[in-house]
GROMACS .gro file of C-alpha atoms in nm:
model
  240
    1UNK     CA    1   2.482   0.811   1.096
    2UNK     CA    2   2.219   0.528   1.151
    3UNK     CA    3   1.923   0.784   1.189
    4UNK     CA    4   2.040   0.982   0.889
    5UNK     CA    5   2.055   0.665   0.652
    6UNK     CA    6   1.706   0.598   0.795
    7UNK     CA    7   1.611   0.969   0.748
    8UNK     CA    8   1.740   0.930   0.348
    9UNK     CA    9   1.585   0.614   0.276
   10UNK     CA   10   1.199   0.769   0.401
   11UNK     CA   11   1.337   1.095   0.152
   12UNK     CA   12   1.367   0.811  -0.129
   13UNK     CA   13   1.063   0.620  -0.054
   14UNK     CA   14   0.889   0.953  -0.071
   15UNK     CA   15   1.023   1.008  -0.366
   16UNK     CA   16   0.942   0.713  -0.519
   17UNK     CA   17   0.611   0.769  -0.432
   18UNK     CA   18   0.605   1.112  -0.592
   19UNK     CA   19   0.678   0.983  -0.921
   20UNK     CA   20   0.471   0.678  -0.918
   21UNK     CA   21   0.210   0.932  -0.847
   22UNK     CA   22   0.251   1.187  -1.128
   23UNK     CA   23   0.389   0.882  -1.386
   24UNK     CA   24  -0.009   0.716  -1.309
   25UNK     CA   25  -0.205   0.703  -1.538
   26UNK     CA   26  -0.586   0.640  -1.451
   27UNK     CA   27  -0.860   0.522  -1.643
   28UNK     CA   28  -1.219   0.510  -1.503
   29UNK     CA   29  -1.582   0.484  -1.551
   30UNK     CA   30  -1.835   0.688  -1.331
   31UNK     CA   31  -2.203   0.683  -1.247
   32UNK     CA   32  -2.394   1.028  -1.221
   33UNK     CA   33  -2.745   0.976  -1.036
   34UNK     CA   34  -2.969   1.282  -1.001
   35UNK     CA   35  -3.169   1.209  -0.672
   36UNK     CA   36  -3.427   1.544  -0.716
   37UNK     CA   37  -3.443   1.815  -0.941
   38UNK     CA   38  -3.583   2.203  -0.830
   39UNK     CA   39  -3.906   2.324  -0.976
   40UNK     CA   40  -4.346   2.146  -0.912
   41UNK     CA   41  -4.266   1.868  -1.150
   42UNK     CA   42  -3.886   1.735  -0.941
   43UNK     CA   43  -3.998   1.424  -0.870
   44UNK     CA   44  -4.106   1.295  -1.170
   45UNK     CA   45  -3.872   1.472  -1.352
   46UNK     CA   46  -3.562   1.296  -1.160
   47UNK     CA   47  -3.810   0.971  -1.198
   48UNK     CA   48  -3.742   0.986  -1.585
   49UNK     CA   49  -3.346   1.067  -1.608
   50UNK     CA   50  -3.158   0.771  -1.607
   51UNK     CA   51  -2.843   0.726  -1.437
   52UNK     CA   52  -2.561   0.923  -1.685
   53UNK     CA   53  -2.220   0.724  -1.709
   54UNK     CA   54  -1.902   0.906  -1.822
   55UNK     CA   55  -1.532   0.805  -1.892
   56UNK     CA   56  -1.298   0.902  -1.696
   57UNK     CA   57  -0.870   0.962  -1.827
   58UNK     CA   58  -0.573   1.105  -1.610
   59UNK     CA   59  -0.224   1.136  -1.706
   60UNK     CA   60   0.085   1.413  -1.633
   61UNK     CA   61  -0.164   1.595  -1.418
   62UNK     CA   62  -0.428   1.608  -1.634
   63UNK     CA   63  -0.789   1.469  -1.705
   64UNK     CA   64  -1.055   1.428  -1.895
   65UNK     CA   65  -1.430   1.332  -1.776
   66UNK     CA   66  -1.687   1.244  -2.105
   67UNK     CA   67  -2.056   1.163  -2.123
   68UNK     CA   68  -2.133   0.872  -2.277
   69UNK     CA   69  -2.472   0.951  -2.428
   70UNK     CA   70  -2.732   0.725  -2.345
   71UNK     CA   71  -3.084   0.861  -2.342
   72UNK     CA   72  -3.256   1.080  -2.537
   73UNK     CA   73  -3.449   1.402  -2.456
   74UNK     CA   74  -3.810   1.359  -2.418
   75UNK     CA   75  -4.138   1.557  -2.366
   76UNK     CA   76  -4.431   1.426  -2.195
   77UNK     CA   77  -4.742   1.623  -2.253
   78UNK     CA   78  -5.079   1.546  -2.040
   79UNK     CA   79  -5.412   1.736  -1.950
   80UNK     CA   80  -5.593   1.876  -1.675
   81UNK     CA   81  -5.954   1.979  -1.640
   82UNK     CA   82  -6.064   2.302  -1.542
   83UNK     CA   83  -6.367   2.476  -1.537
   84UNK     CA   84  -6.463   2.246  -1.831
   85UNK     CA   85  -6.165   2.318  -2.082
   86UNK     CA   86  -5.867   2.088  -2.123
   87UNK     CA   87  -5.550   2.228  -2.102
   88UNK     CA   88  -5.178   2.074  -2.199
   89UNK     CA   89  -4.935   2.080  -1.957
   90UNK     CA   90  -4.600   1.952  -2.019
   91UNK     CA   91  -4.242   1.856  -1.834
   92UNK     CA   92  -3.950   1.855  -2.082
   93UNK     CA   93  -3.635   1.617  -2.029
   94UNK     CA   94  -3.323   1.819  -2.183
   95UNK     CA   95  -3.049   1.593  -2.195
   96UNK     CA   96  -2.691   1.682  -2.348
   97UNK     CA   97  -2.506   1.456  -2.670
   98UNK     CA   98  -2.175   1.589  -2.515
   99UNK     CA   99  -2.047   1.707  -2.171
  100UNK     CA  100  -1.687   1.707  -2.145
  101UNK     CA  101  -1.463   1.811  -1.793
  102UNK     CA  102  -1.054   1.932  -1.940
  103UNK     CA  103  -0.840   1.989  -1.607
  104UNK     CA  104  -0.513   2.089  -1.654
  105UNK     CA  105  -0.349   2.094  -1.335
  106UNK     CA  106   0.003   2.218  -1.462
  107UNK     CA  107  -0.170   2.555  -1.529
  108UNK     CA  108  -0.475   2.528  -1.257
  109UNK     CA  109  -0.703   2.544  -1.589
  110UNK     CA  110  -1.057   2.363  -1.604
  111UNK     CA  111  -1.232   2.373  -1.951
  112UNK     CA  112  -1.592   2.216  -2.051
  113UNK     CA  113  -1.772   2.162  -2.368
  114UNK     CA  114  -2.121   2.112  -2.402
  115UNK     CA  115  -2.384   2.059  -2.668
  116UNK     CA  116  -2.760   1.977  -2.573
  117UNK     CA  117  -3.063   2.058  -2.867
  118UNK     CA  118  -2.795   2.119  -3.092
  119UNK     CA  119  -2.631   2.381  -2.943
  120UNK     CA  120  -2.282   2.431  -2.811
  121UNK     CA  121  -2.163   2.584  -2.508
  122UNK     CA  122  -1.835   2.680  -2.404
  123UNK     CA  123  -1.650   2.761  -2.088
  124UNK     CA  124  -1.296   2.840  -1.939
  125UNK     CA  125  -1.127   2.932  -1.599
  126UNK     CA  126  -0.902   2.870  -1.336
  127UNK     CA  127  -0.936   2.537  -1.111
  128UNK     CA  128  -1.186   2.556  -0.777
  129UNK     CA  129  -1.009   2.644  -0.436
  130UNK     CA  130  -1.277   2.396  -0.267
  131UNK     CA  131  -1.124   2.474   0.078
  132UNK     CA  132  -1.214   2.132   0.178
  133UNK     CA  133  -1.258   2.058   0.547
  134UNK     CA  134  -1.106   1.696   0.634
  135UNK     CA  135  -1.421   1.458   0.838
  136UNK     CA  136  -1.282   1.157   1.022
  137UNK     CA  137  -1.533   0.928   0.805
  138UNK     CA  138  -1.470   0.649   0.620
  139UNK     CA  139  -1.649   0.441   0.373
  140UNK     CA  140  -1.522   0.175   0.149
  141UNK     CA  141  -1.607   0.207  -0.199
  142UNK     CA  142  -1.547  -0.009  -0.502
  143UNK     CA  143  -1.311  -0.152  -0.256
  144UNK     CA  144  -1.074   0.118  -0.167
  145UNK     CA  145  -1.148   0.257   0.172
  146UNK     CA  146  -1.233   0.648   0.122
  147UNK     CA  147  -1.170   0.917   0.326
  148UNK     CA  148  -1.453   1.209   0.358
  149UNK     CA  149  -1.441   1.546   0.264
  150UNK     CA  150  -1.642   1.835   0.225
  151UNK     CA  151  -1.710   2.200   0.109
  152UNK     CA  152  -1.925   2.470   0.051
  153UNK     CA  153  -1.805   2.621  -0.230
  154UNK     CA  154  -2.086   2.531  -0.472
  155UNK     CA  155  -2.445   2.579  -0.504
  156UNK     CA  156  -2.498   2.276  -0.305
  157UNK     CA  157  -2.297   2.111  -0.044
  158UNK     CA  158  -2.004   1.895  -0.166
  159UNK     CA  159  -1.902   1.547   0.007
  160UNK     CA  160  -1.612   1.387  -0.139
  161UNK     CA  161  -1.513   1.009  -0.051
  162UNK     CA  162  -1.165   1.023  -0.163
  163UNK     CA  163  -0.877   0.708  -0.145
  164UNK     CA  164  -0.540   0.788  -0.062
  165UNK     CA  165  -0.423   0.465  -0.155
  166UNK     CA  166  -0.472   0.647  -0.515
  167UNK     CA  167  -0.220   0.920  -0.476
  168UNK     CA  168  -0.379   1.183  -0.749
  169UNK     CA  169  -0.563   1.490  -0.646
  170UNK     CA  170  -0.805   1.468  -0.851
  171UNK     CA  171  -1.178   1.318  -0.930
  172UNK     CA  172  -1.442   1.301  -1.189
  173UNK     CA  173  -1.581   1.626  -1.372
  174UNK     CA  174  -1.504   1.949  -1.204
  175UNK     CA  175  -1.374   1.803  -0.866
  176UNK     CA  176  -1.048   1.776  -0.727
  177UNK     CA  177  -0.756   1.913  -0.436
  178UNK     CA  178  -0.820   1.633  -0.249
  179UNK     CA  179  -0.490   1.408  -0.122
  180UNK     CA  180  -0.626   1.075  -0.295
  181UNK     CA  181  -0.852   1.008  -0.613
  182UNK     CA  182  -1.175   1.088  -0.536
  183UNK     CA  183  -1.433   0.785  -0.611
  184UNK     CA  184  -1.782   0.926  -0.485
  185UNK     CA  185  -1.926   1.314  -0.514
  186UNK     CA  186  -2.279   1.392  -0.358
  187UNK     CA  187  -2.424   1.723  -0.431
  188UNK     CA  188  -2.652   1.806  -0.141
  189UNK     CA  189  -2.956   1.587  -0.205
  190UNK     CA  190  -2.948   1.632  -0.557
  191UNK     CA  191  -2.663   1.448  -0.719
  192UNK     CA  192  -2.430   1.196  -0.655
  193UNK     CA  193  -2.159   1.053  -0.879
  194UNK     CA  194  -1.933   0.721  -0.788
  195UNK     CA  195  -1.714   0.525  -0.950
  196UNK     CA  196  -1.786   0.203  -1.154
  197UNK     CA  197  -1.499   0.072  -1.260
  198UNK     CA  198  -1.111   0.137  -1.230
  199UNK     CA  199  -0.814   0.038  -1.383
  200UNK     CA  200  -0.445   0.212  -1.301
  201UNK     CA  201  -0.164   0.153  -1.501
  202UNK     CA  202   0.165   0.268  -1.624
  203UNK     CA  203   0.019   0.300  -1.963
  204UNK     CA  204   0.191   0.623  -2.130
  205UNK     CA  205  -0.115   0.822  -2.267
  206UNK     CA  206  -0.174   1.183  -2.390
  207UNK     CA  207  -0.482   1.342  -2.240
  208UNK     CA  208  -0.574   1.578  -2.472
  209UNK     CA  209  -0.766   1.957  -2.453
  210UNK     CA  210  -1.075   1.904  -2.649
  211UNK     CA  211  -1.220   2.145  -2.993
  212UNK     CA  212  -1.365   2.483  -2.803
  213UNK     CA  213  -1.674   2.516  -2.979
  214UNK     CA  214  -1.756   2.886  -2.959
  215UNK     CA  215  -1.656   3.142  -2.763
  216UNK     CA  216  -1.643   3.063  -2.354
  217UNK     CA  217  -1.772   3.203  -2.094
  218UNK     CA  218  -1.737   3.132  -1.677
  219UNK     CA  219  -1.903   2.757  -1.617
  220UNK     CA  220  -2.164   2.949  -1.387
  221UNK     CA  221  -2.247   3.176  -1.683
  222UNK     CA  222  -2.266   2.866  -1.938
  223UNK     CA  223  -2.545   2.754  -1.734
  224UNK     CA  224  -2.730   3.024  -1.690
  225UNK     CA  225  -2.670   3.100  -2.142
  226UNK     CA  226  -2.794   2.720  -2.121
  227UNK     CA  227  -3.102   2.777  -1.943
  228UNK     CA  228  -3.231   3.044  -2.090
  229UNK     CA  229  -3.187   2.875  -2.404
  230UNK     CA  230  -3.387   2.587  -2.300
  231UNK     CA  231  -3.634   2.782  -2.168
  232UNK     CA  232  -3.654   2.983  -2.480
  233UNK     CA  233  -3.677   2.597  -2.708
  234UNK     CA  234  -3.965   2.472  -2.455
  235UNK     CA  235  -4.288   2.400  -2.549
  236UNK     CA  236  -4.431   2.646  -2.296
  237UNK     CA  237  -4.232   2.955  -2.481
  238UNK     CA  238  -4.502   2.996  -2.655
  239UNK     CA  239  -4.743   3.129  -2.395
  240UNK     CA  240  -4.500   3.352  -2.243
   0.00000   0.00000   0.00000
C-alpha cells in the first residue's frame, strides 16, 4: 500500500507538471547574429548586417517568432582599376520588413511569411523530424542551465542549447522537438540565435496564424523563389 500511494503521488506530480507545461504561456525576445555569409564579398557582407531581434509568443502548443525590423537594405557601390578603365562593383544588403515563424504543434504545421523589396513570400508544411542526438554538454544561458543538442537535418549543422527547467518543446523560428525550451540555435558557422529576454507566465493568450500572403510553397522552395528574385532586382542584373 505504502509504495503504491508513493507510486500515485509521482503519477500526480507528473501530472501536474503536464499541465503546467501545456497551460505556459511564454513570451520572449531573441537575438539572430549572422557570423559569415557564402559568396567573395562574406566578410564584409556579414560586417554590415546588424544583429536581427525578433519576438517570440507560445501558448496551447503553439508559437509565433516575428522580426522586428531594424535596418534597412543598403547598396554599397565602389571601383576598381583595370587596364585603365574604372569599373563599379557592388555588394547589395537585402534585408526583409517581415519574417514571421507560425508552429502549430496540435497539427505538426509550421507556416512563414515573408516580405523583403516589397515582395511577399509564402510557405507551408509539416513540422521538422530533427532527429536530434542528445550531447552530455551544458552551458548556462540567460541563467537557465541548457542542455545540448544537435542535428543534421539542415543545410548546416544545428546545435541547440535547450533548458528543461522550461518544459515546452519548442524554440525560436523553425526549431523545436527538443524536451525543454530551447534558448540558443547555431547554424554551423554561419548563424546563431539566443535568447534576450524571458518572461513565463500564466497569462491566457491566443497565438494567432498570421494573413498568407500569396500562394505557398515548401520553405526550401521560398528561398530559392526569393533568391532568384533578388538576384533578378540587383544592380548587377543588368550585365547578365
Amino acid at each position: 500500500n505504502h509504495i503504491i500511494k508513493i507510486m500515485n503521488r509521482y503519477i500526480l506530480f507528473f501530472l501536474f507538471i503536464a499541465l503546467q507545461a501545456n497551460s505556459q504561456t511564454i513570451k520572449a525576445t531573441y537575438t539572430e547574429k549572422i557570423l559569415k555569409t557564402i559568396g567573395k564579398e562574406s566578410r564584409a557582407i556579414s560586417n554590415e548586417i546588424k544583429p536581427k531581434t525578433f519576438t517570440y509568443s507560445y501558448a496551447d502548443k503553439k508559437s509565433i517568432t516575428e522580426l522586428i525590423p531594424s535596418q534597412k537594405s543598403s547598396i554599397d557601390t565602389s571601383h576598381v582599376e583595370i587596364g585603365g578603365r574604372k569599373l563599379e562593383t557592388y555588394y547589395q544588403i537585402d534585408l526583409p520588413t517581415i519574417d514571421i515563424t507560425f508552429k502549430n504543434q496540435n497539427n505538426k504545421s509550421i507556416r512563414k511569411e515573408y516580405t523583403i523589396s516589397n515582395k511577399d513570400f509564402s510557405a507551408e508544411e509539416k513540422l521538422t523530424d530533427y532527429e536530434w542526438t542528445f550531447a552530455d554538454e551544458t552551458a548556462v544561458i540567460n541563467g537557465y542551465t541548457c542542455k545540448k543538442a544537435t542535428s543534421t537535418k539542415s543545410l548546416a549543422p544545428i546545435t541547440a542549447w535547450y533548458a528543461e527547467e522550461i518544459p515546452v518543446n519548442d524554440g525560436p523560428g523553425l526549431y523545436w522537438g527538443l524536451p525543454g525550451l530551447i534558448l540558443k540555435v547555431e547554424l554551423g558557422e554561419y548563424t546563431v540565435v539566443t535568447v534576450d529576454k524571458i518572461v513565463i507566465s500564466n497569462e491566457n493568450i491566443e497565438i494567432k496564424e498570421p494573413e498568407m500572403k500569396t500562394r505557398p510553397v515548401s520553405i526550401r522552395q521560398m528561398y530559392k523563389d526569393i533568391k532568384t528574385y533578388l538576384d533578378s532586382i540587383s544592380p548587377l542584373a543588368k550585365y547578365k
